[in-house]
PDB file of C-alpha atoms in Angstrom:
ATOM      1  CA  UNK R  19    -172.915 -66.510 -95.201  1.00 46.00           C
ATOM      2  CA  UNK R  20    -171.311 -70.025 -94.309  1.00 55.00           C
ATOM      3  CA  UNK R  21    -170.272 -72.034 -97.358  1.00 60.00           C
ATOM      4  CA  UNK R  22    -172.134 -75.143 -97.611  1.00 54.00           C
ATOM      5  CA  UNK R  23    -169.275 -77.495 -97.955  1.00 54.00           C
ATOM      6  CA  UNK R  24    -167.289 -75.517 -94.816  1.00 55.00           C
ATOM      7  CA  UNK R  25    -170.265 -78.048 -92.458  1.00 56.00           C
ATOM      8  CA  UNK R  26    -170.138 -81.195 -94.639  1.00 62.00           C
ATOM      9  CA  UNK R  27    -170.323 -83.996 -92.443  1.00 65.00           C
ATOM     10  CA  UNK R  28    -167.814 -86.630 -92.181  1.00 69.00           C
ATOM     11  CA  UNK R  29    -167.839 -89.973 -90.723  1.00 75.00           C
ATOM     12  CA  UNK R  30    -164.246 -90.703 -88.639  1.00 82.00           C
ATOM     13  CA  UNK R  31    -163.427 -93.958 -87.920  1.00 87.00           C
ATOM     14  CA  UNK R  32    -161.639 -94.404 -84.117  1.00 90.00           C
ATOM     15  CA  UNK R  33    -160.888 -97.035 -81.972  1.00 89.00           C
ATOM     16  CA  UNK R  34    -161.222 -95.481 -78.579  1.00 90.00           C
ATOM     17  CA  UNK R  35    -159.523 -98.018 -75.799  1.00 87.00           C
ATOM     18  CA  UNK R  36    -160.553 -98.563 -72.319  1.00 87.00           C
ATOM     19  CA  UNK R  37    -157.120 -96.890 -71.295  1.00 84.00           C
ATOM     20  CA  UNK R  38    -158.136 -93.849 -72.924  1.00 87.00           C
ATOM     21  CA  UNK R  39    -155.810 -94.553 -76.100  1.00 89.00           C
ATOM     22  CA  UNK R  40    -156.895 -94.129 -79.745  1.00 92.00           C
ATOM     23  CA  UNK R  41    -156.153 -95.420 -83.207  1.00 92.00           C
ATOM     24  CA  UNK R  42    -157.601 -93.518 -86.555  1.00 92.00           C
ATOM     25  CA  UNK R  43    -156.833 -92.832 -89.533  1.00 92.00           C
ATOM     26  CA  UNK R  44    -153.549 -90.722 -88.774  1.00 94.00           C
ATOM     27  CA  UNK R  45    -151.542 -93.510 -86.768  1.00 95.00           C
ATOM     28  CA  UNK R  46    -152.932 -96.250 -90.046  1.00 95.00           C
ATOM     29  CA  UNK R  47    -151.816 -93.549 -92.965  1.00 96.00           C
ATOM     30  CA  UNK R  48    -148.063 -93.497 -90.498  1.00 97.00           C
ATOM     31  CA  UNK R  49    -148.180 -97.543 -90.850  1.00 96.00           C
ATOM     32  CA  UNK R  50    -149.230 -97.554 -94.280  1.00 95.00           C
ATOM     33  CA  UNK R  51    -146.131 -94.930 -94.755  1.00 96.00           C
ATOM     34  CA  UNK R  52    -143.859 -97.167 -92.849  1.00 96.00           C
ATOM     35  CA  UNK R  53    -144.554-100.335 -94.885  1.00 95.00           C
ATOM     36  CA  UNK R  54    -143.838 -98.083 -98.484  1.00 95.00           C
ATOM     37  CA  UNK R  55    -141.064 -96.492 -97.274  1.00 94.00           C
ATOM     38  CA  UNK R  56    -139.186 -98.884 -94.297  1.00 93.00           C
ATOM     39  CA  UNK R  57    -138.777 -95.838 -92.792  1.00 93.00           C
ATOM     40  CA  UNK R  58    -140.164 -94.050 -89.068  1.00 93.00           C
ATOM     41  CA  UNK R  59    -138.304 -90.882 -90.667  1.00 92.00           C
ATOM     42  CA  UNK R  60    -139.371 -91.206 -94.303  1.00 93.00           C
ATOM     43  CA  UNK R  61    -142.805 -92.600 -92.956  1.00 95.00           C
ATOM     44  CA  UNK R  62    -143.502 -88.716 -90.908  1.00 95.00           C
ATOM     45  CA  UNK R  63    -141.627 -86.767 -93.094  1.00 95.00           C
ATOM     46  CA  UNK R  64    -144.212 -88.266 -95.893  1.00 95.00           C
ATOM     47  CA  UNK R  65    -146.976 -86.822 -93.267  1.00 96.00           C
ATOM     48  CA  UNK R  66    -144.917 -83.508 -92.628  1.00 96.00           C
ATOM     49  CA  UNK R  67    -143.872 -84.555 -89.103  1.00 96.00           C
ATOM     50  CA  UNK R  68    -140.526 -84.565 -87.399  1.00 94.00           C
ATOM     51  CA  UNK R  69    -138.763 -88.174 -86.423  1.00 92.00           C
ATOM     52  CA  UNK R  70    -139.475 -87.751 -83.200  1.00 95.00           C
ATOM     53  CA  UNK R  71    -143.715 -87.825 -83.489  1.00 96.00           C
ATOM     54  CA  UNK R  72    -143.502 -90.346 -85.903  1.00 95.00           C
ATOM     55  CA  UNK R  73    -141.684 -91.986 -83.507  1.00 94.00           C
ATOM     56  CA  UNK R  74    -143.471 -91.538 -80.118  1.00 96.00           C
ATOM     57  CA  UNK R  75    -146.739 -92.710 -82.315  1.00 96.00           C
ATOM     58  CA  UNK R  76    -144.984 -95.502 -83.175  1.00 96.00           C
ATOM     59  CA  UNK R  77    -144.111 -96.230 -79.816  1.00 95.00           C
ATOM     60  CA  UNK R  78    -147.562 -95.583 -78.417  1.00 94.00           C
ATOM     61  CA  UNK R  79    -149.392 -97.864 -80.896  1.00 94.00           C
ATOM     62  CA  UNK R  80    -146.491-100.417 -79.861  1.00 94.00           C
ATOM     63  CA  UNK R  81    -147.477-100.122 -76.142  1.00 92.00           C
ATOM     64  CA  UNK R  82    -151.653-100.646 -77.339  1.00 92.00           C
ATOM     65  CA  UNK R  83    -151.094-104.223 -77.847  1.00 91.00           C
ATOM     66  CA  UNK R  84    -149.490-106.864 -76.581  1.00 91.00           C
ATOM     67  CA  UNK R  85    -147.593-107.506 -79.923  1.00 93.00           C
ATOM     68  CA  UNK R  86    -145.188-104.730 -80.970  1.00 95.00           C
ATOM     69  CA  UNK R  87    -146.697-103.496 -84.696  1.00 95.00           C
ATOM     70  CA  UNK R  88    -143.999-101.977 -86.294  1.00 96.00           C
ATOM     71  CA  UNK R  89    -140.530-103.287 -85.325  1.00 94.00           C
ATOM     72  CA  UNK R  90    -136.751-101.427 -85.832  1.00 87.00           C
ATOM     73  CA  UNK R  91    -134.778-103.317 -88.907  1.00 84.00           C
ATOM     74  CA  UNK R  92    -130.712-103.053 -87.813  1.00 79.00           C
ATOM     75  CA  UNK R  93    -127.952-102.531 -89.644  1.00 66.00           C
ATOM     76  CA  UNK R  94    -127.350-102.034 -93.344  1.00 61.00           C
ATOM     77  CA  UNK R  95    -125.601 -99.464 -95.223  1.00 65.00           C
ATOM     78  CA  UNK R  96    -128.314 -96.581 -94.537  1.00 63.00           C
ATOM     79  CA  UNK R  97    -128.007 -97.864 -90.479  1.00 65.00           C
ATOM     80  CA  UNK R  98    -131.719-100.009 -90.772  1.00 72.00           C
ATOM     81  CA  UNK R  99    -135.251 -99.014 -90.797  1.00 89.00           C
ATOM     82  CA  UNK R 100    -138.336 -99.984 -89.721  1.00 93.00           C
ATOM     83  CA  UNK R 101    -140.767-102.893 -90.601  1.00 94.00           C
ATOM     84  CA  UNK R 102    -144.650-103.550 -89.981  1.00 96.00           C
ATOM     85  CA  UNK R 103    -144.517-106.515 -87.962  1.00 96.00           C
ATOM     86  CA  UNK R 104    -147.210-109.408 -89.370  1.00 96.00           C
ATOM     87  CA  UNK R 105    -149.655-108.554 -86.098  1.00 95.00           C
ATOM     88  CA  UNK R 106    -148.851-104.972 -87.681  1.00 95.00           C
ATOM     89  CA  UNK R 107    -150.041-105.940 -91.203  1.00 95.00           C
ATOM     90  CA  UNK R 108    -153.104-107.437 -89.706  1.00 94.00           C
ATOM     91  CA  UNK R 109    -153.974-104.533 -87.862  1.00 93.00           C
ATOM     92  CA  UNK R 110    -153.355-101.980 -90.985  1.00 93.00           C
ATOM     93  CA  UNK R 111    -155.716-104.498 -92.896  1.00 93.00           C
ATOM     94  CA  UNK R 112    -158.896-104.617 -90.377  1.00 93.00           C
ATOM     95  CA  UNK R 113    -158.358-101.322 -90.286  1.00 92.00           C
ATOM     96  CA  UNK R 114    -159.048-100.573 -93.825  1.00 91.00           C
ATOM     97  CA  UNK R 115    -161.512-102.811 -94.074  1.00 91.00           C
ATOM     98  CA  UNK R 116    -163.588-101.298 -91.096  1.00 89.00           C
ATOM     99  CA  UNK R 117    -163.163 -98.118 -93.271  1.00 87.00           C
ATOM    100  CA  UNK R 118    -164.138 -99.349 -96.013  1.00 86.00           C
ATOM    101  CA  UNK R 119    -167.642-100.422 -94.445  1.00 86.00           C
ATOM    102  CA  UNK R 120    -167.943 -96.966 -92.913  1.00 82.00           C
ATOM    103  CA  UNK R 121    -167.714 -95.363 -96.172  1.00 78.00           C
ATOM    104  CA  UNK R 122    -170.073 -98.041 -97.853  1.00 78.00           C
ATOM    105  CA  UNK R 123    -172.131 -97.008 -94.767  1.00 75.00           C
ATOM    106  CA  UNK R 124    -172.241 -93.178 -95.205  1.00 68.00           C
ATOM    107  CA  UNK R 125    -173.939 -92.870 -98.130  1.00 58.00           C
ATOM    108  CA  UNK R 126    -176.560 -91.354 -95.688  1.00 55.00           C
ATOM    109  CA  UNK R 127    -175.009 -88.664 -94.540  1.00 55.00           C
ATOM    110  CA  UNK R 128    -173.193 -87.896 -98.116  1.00 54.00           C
ATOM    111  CA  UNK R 129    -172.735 -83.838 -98.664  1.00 55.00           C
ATOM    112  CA  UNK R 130    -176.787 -83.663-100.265  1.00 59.00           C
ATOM    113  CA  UNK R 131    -178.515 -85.994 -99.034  1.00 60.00           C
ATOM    114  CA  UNK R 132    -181.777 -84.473 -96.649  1.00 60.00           C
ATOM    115  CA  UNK R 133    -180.573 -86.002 -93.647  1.00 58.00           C
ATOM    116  CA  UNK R 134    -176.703 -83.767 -93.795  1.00 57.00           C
ATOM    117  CA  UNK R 135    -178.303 -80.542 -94.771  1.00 60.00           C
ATOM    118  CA  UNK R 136    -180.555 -81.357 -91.644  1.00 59.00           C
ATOM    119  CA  UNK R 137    -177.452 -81.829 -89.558  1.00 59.00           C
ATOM    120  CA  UNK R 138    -175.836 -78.826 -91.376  1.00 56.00           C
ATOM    121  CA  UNK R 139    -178.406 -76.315 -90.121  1.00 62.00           C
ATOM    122  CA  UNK R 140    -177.600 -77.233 -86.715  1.00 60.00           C
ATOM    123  CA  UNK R 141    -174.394 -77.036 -86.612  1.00 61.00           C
ATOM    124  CA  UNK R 142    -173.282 -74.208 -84.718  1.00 62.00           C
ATOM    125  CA  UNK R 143    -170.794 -71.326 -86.340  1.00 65.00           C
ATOM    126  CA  UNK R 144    -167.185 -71.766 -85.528  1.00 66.00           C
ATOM    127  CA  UNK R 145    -165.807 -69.504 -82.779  1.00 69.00           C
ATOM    128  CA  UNK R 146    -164.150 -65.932 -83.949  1.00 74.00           C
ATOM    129  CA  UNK R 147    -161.035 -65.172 -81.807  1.00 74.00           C
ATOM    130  CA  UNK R 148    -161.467 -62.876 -78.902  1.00 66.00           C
TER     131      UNK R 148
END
């Protein structure tokens, strides 16, 4: 038997772009990390990724907009770092506030309401490997 809380529903907030690119809630918690810690490196290694995909995210939000978000600080004695740019703040900001009204929003499809354990019952077993 399936546990219950194995098919919980939950709501996922992403910005799907006509180019086929995406922001969620992975590329936001890499700002949010970047803004605590100044850091690209400190930023994925705080997400368990290497430099260089905390990086190449970094560099594919940059290319989303037509403002860079996160910008590289030079210099210093630890050879610079990286800063959340104000369009960068902005966007980390709407963000969590979209999120916020999704969760205010969910309450519908919480883990008991009727309408989940509807949705649960459909939801079809995961795959076993061949």
């Amino acid at each position: 038997m399936t546990d219950p809380a194995a098919k919980t529903l939950v709501p996922v907030l992403r910005i799907s772009f006509p180019d086929e690119d995406r922001l969620g809630h992975g590329k936001m918690e890499l700002l949010e990390h970047i803004r605590a810690t100044g850091s690209i490196s400190a930023a994925g290694r705080a997400m368990d990724m290497s430099y260089r995909r905390a990086w190449l995210l970094v560099s594919e939000m940059n290319q989303m907009f037509s403002e860079q978000v996160v910008e590289p600080q030079r210099g210093g004695q630890k050879g610079g770092g990286a800063a959340l740019t104000p369009f960068g703040k902005n966007c980390s900001s709407v963000f969590a506030g979209w999120k916020r009204r999704c969760a205010r929003a969910s309450p519908k499809i919480s883990p008991g309401s009727k309408q989940n354990a509807v949705c649960r019952e459909r939801i079809r077993p995961p795959k076993q490997p061949s």
